[in-house]
Tab-separated table of C-alpha atoms and ligand atoms in Angstrom:
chain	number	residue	atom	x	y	z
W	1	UNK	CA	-124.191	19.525	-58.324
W	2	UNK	CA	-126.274	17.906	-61.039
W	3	UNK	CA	-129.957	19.098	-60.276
W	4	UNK	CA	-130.871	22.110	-62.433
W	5	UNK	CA	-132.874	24.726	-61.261
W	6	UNK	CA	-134.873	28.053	-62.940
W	7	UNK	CA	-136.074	31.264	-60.860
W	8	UNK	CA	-138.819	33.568	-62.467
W	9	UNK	CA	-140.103	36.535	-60.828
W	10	UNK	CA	-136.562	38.768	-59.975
W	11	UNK	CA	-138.133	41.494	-57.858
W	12	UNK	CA	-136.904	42.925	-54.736
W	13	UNK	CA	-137.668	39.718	-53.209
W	14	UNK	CA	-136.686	37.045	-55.856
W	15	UNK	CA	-133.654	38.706	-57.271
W	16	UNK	CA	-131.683	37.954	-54.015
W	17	UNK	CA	-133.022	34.526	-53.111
W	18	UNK	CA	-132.169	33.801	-56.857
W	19	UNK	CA	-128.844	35.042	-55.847
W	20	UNK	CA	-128.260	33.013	-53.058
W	21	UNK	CA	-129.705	30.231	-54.674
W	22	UNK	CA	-126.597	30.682	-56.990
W	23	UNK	CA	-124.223	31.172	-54.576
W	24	UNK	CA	-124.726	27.625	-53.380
W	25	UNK	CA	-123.417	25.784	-56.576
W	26	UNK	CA	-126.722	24.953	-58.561
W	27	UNK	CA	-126.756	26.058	-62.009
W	28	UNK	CA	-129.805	28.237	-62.123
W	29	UNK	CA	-131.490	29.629	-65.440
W	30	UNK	CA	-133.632	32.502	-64.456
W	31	UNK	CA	-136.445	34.751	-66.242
W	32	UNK	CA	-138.350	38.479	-65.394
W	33	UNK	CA	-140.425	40.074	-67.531
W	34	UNK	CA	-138.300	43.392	-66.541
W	35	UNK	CA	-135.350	42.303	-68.081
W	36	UNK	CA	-133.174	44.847	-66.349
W	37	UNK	CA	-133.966	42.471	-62.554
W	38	UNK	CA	-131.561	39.306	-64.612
W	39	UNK	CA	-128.453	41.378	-64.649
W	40	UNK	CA	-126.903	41.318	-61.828
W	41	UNK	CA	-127.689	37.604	-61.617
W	42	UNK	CA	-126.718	37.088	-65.319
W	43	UNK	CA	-122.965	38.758	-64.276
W	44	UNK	CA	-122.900	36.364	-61.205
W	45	UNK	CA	-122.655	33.245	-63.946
W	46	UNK	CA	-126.989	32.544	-64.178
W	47	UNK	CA	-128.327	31.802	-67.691
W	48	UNK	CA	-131.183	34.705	-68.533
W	49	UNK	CA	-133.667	32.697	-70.517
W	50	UNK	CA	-135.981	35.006	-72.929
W	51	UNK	CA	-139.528	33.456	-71.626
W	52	UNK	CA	-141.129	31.232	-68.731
W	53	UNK	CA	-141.175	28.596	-71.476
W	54	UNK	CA	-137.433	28.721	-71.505
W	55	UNK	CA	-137.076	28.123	-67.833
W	56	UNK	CA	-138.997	25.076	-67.372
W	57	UNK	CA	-137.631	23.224	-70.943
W	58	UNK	CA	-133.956	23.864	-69.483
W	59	UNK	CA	-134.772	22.670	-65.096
W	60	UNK	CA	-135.955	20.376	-63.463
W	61	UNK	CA	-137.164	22.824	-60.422
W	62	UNK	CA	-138.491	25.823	-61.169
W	63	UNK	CA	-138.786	28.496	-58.181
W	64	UNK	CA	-141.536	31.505	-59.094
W	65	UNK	CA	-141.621	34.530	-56.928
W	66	UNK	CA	-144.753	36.779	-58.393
W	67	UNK	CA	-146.905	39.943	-56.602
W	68	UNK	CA	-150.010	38.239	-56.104
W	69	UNK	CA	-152.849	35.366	-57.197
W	70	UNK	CA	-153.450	36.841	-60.833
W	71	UNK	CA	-149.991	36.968	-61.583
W	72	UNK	CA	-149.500	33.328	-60.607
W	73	UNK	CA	-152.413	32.225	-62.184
W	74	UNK	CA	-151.982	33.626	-65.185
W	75	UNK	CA	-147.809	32.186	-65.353
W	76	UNK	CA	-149.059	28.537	-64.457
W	77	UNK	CA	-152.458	28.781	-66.485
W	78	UNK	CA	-152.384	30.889	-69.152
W	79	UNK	CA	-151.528	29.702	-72.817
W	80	UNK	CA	-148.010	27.586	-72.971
W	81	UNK	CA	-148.139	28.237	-69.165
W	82	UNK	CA	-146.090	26.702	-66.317
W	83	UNK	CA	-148.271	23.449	-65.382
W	84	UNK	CA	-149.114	22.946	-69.490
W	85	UNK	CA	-145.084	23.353	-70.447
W	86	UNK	CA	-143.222	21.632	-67.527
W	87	UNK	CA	-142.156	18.014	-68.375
W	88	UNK	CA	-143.592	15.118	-66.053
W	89	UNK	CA	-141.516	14.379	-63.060
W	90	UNK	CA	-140.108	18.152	-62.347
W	91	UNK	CA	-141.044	20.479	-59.628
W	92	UNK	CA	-142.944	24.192	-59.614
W	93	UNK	CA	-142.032	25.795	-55.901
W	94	UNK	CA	-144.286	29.002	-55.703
W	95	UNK	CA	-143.035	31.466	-53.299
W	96	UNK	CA	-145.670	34.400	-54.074
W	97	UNK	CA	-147.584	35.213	-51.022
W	98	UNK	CA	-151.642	34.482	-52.501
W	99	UNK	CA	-154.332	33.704	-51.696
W	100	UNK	CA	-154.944	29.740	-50.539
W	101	UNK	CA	-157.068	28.837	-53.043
W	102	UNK	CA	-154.184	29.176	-55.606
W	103	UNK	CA	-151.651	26.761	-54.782
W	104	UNK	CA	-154.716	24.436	-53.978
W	105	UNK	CA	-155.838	24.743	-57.508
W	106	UNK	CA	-152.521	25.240	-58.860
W	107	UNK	CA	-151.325	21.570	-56.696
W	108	UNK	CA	-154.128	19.541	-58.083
W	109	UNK	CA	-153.982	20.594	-61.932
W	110	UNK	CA	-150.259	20.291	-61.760
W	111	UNK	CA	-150.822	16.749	-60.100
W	112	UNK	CA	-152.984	15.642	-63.380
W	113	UNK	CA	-150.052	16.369	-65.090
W	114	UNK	CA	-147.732	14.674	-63.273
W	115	UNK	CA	-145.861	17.703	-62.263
W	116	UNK	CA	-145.172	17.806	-58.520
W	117	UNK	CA	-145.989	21.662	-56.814
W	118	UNK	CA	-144.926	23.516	-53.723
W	119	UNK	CA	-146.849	26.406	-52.415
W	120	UNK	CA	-143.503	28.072	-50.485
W	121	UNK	CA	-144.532	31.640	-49.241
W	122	UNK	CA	-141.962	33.365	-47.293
W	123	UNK	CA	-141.146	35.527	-44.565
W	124	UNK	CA	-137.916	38.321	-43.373
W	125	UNK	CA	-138.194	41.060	-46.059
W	126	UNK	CA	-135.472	42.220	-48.483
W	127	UNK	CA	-133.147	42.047	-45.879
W	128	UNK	CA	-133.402	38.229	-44.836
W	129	UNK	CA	-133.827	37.649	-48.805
W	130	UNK	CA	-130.411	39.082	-49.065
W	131	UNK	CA	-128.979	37.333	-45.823
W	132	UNK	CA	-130.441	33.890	-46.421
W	133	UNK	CA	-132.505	33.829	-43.554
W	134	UNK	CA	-135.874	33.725	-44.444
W	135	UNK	CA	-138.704	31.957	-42.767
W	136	UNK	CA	-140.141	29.765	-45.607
W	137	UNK	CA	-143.504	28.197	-45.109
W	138	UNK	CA	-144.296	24.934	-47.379
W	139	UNK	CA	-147.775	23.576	-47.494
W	140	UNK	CA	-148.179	20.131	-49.566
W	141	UNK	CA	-146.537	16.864	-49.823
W	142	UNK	CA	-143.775	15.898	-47.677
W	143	UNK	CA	-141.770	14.071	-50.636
W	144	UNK	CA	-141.929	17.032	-52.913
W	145	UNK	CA	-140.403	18.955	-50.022
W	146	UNK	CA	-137.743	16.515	-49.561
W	147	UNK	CA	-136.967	16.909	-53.019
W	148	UNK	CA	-136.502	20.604	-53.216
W	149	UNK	CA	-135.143	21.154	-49.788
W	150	UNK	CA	-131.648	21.393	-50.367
W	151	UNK	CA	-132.575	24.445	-52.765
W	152	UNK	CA	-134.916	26.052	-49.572
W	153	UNK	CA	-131.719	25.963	-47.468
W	154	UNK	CA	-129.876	28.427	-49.564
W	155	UNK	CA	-132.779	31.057	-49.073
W	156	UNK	CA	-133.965	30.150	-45.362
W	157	UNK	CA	-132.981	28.069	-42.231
W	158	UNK	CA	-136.609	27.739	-40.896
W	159	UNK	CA	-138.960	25.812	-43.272
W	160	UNK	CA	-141.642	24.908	-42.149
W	161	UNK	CA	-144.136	22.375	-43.500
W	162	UNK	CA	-147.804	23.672	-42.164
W	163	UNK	CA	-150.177	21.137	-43.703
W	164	UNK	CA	-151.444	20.451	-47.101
W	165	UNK	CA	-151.595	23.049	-50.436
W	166	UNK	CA	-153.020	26.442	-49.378
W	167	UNK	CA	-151.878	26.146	-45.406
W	168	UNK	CA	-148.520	27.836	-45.900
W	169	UNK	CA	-150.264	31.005	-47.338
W	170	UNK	CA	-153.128	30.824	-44.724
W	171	UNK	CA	-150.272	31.328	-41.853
W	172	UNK	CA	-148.439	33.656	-44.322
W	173	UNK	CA	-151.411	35.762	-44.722
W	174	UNK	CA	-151.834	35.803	-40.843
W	175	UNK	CA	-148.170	36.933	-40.376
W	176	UNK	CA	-148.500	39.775	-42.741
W	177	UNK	CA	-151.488	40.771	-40.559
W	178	UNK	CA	-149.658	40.778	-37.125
W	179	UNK	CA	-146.644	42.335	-38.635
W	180	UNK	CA	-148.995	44.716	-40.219
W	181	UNK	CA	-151.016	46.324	-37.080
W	182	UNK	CA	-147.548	46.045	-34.974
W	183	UNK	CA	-145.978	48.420	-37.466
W	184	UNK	CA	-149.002	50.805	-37.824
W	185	UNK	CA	-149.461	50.746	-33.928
W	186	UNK	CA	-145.330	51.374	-33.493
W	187	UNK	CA	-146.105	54.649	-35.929
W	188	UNK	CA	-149.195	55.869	-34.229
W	189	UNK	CA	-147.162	55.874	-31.000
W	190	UNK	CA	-144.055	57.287	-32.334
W	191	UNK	CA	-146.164	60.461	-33.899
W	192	UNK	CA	-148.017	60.918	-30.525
W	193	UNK	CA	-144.346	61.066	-28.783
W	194	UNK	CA	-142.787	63.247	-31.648
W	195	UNK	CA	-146.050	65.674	-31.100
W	196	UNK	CA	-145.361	65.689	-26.992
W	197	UNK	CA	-141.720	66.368	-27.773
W	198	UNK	CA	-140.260	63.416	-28.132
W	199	UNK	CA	-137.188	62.629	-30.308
W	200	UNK	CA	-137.119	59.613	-32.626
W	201	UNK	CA	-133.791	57.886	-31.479
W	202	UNK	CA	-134.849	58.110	-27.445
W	203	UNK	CA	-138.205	56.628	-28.009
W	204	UNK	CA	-136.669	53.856	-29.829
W	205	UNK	CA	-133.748	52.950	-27.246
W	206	UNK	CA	-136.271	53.001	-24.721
W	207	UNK	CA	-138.678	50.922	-26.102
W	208	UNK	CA	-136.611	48.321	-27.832
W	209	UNK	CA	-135.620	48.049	-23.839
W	210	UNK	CA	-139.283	47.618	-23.353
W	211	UNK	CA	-142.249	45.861	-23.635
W	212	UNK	CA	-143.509	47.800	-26.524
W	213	UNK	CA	-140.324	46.160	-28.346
W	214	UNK	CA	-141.392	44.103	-31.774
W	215	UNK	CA	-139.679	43.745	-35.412
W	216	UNK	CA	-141.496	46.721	-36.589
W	217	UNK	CA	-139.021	48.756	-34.363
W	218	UNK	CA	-136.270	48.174	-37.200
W	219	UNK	CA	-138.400	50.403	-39.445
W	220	UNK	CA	-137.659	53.327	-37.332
W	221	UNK	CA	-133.298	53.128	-38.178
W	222	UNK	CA	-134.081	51.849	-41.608
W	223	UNK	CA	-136.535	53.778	-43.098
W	224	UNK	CA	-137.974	56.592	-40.348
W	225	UNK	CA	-134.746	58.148	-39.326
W	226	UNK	CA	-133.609	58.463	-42.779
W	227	UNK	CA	-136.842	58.787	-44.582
W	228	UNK	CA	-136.302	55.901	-47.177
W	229	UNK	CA	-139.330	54.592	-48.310
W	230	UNK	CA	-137.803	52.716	-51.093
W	231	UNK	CA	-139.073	49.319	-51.283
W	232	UNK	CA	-138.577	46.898	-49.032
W	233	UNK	CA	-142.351	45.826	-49.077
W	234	UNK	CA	-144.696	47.481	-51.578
W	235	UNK	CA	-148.033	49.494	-49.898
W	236	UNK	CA	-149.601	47.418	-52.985
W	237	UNK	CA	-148.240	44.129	-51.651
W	238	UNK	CA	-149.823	44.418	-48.053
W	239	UNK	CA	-152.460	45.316	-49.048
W	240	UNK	CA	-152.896	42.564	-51.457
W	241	UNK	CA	-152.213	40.097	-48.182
W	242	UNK	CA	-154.709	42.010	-45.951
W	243	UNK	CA	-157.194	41.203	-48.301
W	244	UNK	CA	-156.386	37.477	-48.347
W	245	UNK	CA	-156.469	37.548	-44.603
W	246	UNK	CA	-160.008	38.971	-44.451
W	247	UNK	CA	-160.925	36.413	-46.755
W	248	UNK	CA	-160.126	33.737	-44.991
W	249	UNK	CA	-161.191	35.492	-41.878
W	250	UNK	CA	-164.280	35.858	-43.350
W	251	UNK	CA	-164.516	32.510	-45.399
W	252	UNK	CA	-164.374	31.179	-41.624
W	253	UNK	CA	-167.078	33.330	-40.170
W	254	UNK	CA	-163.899	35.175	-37.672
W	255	UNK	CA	-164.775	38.453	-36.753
W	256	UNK	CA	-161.313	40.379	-36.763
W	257	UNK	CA	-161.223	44.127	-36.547
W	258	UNK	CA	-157.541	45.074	-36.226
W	259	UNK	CA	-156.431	43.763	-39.698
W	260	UNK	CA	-159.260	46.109	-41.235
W	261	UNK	CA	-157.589	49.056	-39.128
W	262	UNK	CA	-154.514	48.078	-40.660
W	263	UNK	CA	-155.960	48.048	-43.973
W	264	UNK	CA	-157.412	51.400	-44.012
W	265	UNK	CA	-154.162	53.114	-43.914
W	266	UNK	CA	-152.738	50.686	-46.948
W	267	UNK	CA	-155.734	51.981	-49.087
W	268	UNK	CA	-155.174	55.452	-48.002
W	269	UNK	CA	-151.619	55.135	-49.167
W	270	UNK	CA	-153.019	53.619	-52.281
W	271	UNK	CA	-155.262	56.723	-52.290
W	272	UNK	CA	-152.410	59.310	-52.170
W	273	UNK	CA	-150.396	57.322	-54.968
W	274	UNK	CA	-147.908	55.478	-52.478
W	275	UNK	CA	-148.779	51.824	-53.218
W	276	UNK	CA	-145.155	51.332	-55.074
W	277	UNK	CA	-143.077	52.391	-52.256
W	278	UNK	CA	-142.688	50.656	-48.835
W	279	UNK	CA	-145.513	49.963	-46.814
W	280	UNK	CA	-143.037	52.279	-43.926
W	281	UNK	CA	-144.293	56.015	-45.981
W	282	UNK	CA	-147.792	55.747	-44.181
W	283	UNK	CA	-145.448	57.551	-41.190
W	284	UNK	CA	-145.834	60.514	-43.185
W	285	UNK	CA	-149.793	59.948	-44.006
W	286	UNK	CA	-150.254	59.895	-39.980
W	287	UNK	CA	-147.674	62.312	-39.598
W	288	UNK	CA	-150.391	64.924	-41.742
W	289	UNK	CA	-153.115	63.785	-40.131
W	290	UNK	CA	-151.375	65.000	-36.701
W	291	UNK	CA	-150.649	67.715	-37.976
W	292	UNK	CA	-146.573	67.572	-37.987
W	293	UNK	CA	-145.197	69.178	-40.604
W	294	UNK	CA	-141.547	68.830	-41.646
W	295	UNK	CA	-139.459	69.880	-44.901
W	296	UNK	CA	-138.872	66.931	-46.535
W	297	UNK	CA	-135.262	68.733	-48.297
X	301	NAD	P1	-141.764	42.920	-56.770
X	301	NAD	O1	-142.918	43.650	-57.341
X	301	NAD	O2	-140.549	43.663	-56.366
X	301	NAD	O3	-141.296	41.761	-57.790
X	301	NAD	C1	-142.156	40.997	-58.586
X	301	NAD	C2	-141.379	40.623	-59.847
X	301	NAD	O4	-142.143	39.707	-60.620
X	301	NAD	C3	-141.081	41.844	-60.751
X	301	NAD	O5	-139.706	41.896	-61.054
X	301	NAD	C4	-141.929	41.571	-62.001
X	301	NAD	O6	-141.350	42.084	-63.181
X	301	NAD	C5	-141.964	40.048	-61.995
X	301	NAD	N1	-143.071	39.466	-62.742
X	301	NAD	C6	-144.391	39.707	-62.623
X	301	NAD	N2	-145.103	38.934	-63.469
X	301	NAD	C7	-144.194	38.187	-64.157
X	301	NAD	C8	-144.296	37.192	-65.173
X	301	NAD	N3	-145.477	36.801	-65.649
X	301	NAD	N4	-143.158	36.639	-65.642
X	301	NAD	C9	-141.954	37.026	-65.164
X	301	NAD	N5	-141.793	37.951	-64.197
X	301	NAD	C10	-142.894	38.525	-63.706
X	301	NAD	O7	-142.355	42.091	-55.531
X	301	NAD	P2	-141.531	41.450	-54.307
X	301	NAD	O8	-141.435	42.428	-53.203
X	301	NAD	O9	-140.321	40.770	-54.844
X	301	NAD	O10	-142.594	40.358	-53.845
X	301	NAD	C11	-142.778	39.118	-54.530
X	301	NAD	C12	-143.689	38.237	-53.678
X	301	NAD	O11	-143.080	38.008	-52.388
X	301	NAD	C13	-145.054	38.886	-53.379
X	301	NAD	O12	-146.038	37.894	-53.358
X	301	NAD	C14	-144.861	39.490	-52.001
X	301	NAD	O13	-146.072	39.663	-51.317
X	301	NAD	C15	-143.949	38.451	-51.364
X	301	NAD	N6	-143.107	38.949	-50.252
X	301	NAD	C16	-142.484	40.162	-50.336
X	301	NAD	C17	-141.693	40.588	-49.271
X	301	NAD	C18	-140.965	41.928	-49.301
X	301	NAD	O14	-140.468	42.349	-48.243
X	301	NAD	N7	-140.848	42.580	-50.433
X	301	NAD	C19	-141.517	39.766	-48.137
X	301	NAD	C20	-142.150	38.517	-48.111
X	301	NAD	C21	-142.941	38.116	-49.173
């Protein structure tokens, strides 16, 4: 395979996709700031570049996988950034979930250059990173799509192209919400069941049998039972998307109310120092505020 192609951000989501990316044959130079996330990739045969710069002089499409907005804007934008450095003709995918106005800025100033962008948020948590099956969710020209699909494939089976630049992470932003109350209203059931008696592992064979059955009932066998809150999805990181939903929410003049439910128990996590691990610990928060006890030994 001759196209060349450069992964920055190796976190807990972009270290695997980077990986699988790999896995498929394309020679892929990669670059984190924490140069301890390039290992593992560097031992699987990737080239660990010592700067951004790096990445774009040595492929033609780059993939970036960031926390939020600032960091993006500051990677693309900033001095000797991504848009300034990348030759004419190549390709900048961002896969950072943000907020829209990003990859609509980012598209058009990239587009002056004559550097073609992808706003590519994605969907399926560490675990679909890992597996390849992420939901991936393109918004901006078909042709640039075309271009870097056969790169996609090796991270996710369902791409989607939902309109033009800032679409993907307007439906992104409104997945993170859904999958955000789900999971909150999954724990404040749970907690009223463990209080009347209930056990953990009967609730959830009865109601993955059920109609209160959703994704957020594989939270209780991967991070509940065992009480792993290791990251998985950062507090910090849904919290950063329930903000961009509310701001689109309220940019349209939609009055929500169950995404700022959802939000009040991020920032209470934030509050109590949890926003590094996964978004799965506010169990315990509502386990206190019921009153349940446990030794965490
Ligand atoms: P993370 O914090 O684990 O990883 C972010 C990585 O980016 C870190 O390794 C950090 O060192 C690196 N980084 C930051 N700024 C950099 C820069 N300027 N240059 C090079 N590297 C830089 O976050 P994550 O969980 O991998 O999430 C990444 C993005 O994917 C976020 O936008 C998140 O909302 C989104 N997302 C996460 C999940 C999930 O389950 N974790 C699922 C879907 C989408």
């Amino acid at each position: 395979m001759t196209v060349t192609v450069g992964f920055i951000g190796l976190g807990n989501m972009g270290n695997p996709m980077a990986g699988n990316v790999l896995k498929n044959g394309f020679t892929l130079t990669v670059f984190d700031k924490n140069r301890v996330a390039m290992q593992n990739l560097v031992a699987a045969g990737a080239v660990a570049a010592a700067s951004a710069r790096q990445v774009v002089d040595k492929a033609e499409i780059v993939l970036t996988c960031l926390p939020g907005s600032p960091e993006v804007e500051e990677l693309y934008l900033g001095a000797q950034g991504l848009i300034e450095c990348t030759r004419p003709g190549n390709v900048l995918v961002d896969m950072s979930s943000v907020l829209p106005s990003t990859p609509r800025k980012l598209e058009s100033l990239a587009k002056a250059r004559g550097v073609e962008f992808l706003e590519a948020p994605v969907s399926g948590g560490v675990t679909g990173a890992r597996a390849a099956t992420l939901a991936i969710m393109t918004g901006g020209d078909e042709v640039v799509l075309e271009r870097v699909r056969p790169i996609l494939r090796t991270i996710g089976p369902n791409i989607y192209r939902v309109g033009p630049a800032g679409a993907g992470n307007t439906v992104k932003a409104i997945n993170n919400m859904m999958s955000s109350v789900n999971s909150l209203t999954m724990m404040e059931g749970l907690i009223v069941g463990l209080k009347a008696g209930l056990d953990l592992e009967t609730m959830h064979a009865v109601i993955k049998d059920s109609s209160g059955n959703s994704n957020a009932l594989a939270r209780v066998h991967r991070a509940l039972i065992p009480r792993n809150f290791e990251p998985g999805f950062k507090v910090q990181l849904m919290n950063k998307d329930l903000d961009t939903f509310h701001s689109i929410a309220r940019e349209l003049h939609v009055p929500v109310s169950f995404a700022n439910i959802a939000q009040r128990y991020q920032q209470a996590a934030l509050a109590a120092g949890l926003g590094e691990q996964d978004t799965s610990v506010i169990f315990t928060l509502i386990e206190r505020l019921a009153g349940i006890t446990r030794d965490q030994g």
